[in-house]
mmCIF file of C-alpha atoms and ligand atoms in Angstrom:
data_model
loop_
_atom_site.group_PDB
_atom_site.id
_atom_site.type_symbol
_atom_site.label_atom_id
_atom_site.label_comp_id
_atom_site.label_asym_id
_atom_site.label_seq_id
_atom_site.Cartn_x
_atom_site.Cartn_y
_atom_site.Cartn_z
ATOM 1 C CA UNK A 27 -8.388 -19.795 17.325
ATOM 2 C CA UNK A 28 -5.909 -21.531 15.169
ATOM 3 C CA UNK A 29 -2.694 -19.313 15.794
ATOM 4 C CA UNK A 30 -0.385 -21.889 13.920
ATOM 5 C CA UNK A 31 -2.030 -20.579 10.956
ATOM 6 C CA UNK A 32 -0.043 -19.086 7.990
ATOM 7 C CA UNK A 33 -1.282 -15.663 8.143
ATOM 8 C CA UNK A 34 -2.209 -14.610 4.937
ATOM 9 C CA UNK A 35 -0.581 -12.770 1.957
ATOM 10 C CA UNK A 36 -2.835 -10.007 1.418
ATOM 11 C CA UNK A 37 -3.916 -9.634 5.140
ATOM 12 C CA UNK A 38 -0.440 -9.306 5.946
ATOM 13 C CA UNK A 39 -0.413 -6.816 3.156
ATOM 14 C CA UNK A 40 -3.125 -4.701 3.845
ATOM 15 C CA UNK A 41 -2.471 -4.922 7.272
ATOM 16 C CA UNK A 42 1.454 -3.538 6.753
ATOM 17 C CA UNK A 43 2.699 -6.446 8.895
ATOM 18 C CA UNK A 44 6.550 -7.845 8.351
ATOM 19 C CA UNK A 45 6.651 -9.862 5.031
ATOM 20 C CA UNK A 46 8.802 -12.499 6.842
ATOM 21 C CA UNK A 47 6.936 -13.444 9.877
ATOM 22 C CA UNK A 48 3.619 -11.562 8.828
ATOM 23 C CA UNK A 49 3.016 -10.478 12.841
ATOM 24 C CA UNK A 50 5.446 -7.141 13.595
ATOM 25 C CA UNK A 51 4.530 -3.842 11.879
ATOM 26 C CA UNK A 52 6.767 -2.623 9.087
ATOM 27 C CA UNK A 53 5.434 1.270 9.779
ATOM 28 C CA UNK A 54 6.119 2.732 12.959
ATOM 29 C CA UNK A 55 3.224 4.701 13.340
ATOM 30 C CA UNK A 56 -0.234 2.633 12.878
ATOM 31 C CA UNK A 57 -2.312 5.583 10.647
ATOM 32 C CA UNK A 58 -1.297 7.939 8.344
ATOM 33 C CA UNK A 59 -1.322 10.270 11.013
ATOM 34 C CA UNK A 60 1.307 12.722 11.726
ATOM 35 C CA UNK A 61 1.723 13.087 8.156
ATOM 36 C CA UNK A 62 5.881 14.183 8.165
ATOM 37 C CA UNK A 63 6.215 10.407 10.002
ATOM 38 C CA UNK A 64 4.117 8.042 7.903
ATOM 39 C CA UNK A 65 7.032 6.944 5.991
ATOM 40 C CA UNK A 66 9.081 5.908 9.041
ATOM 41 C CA UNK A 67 9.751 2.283 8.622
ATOM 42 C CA UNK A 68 10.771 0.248 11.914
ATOM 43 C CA UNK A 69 14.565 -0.488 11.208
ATOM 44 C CA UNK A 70 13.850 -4.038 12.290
ATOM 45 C CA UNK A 71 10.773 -6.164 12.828
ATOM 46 C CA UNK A 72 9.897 -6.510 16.334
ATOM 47 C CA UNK A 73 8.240 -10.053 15.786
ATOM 48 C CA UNK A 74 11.406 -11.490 13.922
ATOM 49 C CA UNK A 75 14.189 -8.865 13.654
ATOM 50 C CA UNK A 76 13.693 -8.355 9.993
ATOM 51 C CA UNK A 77 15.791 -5.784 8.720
ATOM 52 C CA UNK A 78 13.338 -3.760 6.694
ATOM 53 C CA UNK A 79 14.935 0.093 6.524
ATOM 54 C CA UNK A 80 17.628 -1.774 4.084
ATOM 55 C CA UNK A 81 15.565 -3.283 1.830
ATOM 56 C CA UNK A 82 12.677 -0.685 1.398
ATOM 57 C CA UNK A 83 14.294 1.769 -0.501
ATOM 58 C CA UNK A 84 12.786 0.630 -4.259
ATOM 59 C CA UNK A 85 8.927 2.114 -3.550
ATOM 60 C CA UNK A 86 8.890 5.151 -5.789
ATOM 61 C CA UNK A 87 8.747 2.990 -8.891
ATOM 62 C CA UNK A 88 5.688 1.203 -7.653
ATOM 63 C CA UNK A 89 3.956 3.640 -6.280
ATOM 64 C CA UNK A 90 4.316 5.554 -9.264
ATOM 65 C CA UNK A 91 2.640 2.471 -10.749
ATOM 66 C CA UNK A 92 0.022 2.451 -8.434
ATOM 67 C CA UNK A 93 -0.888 6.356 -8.916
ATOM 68 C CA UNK A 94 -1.879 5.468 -12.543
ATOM 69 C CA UNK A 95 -3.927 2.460 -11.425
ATOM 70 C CA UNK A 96 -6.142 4.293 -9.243
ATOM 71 C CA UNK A 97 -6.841 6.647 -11.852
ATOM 72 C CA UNK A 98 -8.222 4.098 -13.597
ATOM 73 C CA UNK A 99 -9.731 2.481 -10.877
ATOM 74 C CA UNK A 100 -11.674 5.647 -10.219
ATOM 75 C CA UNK A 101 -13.549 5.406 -13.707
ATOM 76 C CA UNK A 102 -14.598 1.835 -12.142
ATOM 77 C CA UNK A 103 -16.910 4.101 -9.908
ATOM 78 C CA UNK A 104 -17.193 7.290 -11.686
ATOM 79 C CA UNK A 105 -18.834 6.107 -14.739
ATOM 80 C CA UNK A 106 -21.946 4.371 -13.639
ATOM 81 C CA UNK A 107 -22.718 7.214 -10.979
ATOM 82 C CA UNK A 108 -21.751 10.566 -12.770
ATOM 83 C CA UNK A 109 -21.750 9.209 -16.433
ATOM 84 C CA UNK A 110 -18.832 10.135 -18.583
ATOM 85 C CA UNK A 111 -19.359 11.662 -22.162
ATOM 86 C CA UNK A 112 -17.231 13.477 -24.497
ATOM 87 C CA UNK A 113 -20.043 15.927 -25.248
ATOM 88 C CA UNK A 114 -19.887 17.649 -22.016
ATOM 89 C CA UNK A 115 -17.072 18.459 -19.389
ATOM 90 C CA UNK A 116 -17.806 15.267 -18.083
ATOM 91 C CA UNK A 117 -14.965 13.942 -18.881
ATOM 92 C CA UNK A 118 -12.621 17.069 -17.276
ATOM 93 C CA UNK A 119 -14.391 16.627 -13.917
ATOM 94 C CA UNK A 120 -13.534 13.463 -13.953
ATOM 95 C CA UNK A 121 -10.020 13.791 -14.043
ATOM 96 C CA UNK A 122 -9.952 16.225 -11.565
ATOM 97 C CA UNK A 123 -12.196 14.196 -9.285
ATOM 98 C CA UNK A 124 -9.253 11.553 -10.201
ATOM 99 C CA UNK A 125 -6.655 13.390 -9.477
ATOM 100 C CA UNK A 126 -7.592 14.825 -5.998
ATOM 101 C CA UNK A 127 -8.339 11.602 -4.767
ATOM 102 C CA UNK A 128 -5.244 10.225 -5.928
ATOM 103 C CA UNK A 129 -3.411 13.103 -4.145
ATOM 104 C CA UNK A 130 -5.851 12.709 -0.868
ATOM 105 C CA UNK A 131 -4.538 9.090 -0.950
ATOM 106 C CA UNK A 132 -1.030 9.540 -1.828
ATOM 107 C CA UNK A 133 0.202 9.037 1.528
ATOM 108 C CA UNK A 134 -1.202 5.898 2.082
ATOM 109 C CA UNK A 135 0.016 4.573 -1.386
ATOM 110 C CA UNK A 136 3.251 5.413 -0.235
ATOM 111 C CA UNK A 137 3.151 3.436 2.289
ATOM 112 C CA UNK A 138 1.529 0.332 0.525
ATOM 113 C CA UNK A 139 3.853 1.224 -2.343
ATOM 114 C CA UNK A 140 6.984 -0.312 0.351
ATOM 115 C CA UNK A 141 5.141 -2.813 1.977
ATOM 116 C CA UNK A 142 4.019 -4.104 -1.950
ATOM 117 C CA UNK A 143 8.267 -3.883 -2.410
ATOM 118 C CA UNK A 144 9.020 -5.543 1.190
ATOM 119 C CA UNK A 145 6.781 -8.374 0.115
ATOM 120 C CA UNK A 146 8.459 -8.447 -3.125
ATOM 121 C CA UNK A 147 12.056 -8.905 -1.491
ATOM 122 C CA UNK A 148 11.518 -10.957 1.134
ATOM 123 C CA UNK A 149 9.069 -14.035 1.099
ATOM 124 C CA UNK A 150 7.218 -15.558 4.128
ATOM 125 C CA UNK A 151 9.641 -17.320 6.167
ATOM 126 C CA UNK A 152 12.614 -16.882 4.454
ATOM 127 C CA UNK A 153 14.073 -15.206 7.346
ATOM 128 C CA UNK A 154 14.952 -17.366 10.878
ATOM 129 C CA UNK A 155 11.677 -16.961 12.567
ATOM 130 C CA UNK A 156 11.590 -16.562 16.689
ATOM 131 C CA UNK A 157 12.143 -19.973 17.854
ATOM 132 C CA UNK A 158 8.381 -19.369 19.708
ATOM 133 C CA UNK A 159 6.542 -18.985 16.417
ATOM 134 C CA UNK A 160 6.109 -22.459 14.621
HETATM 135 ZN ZN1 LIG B 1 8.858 -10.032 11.119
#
């Protein structure tokens, strides 16, 4: 185990971890899961005190783009296992396939939508880190 490792920038992404010190959560709740608290940020990091509540407040705009993306995404999929044509309603079932999907995962894209922002604002280490984490 190499702990003094530089955990990774998409790890710490997927993950939802602090962008600063890539170890405390940024979501107080691990899943989803209740639904009305998914969005509740930690006010600070518990790994490096992080103030995150402040400077999470710009996710709309990206997960607005990442709605559209997924759409897309979904023809990555779609296509080669249901076919799409313009001769049928192929095309119509598609979207709606899309679309529910994109709603199903909306809550989660919300999420990844701030955490995408957080590691926007604030780069790995730029923030003191606990004087036990070198
Ligand atoms: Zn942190």
């Amino acid at each position: 185990m190499s702990s003094s490792k530089k955990p990774s920038f998409f790890a710490g992404m997927i993950g939802m971890k602090c962008p600063n010190c890539r170890k405390g959560r940024i979501f107080e709740n691990k899943s989803i899961f209740p639904l009305g608290k998914c969005l509740r940020i930690s006010e600070q990091c518990s790994h490096c005190g992080l103030k995150m509540v402040s400077e999470s407040n710009n996710g709309p705009g990206i997960n607005y783009a990442l709605t559209v993306m997924l759409l897309f995404l979904n023809l990555v999929w779609y296509w080669p296992i249901f076919g799409l044509s313009y001769k049928d309603n192929s095309f119509y079932y598609f979207l709606l396939t899309s679309v529910s999907i994109v709603i199903l995962a909306q809550p989660w894209l919300m999420r990844i939508s701030r955490v995408v922002y957080l590691y926007i604002a604030v780069r790995y280490g730029s923030r003191p880190l606990p004087a036990n984490d070198k």
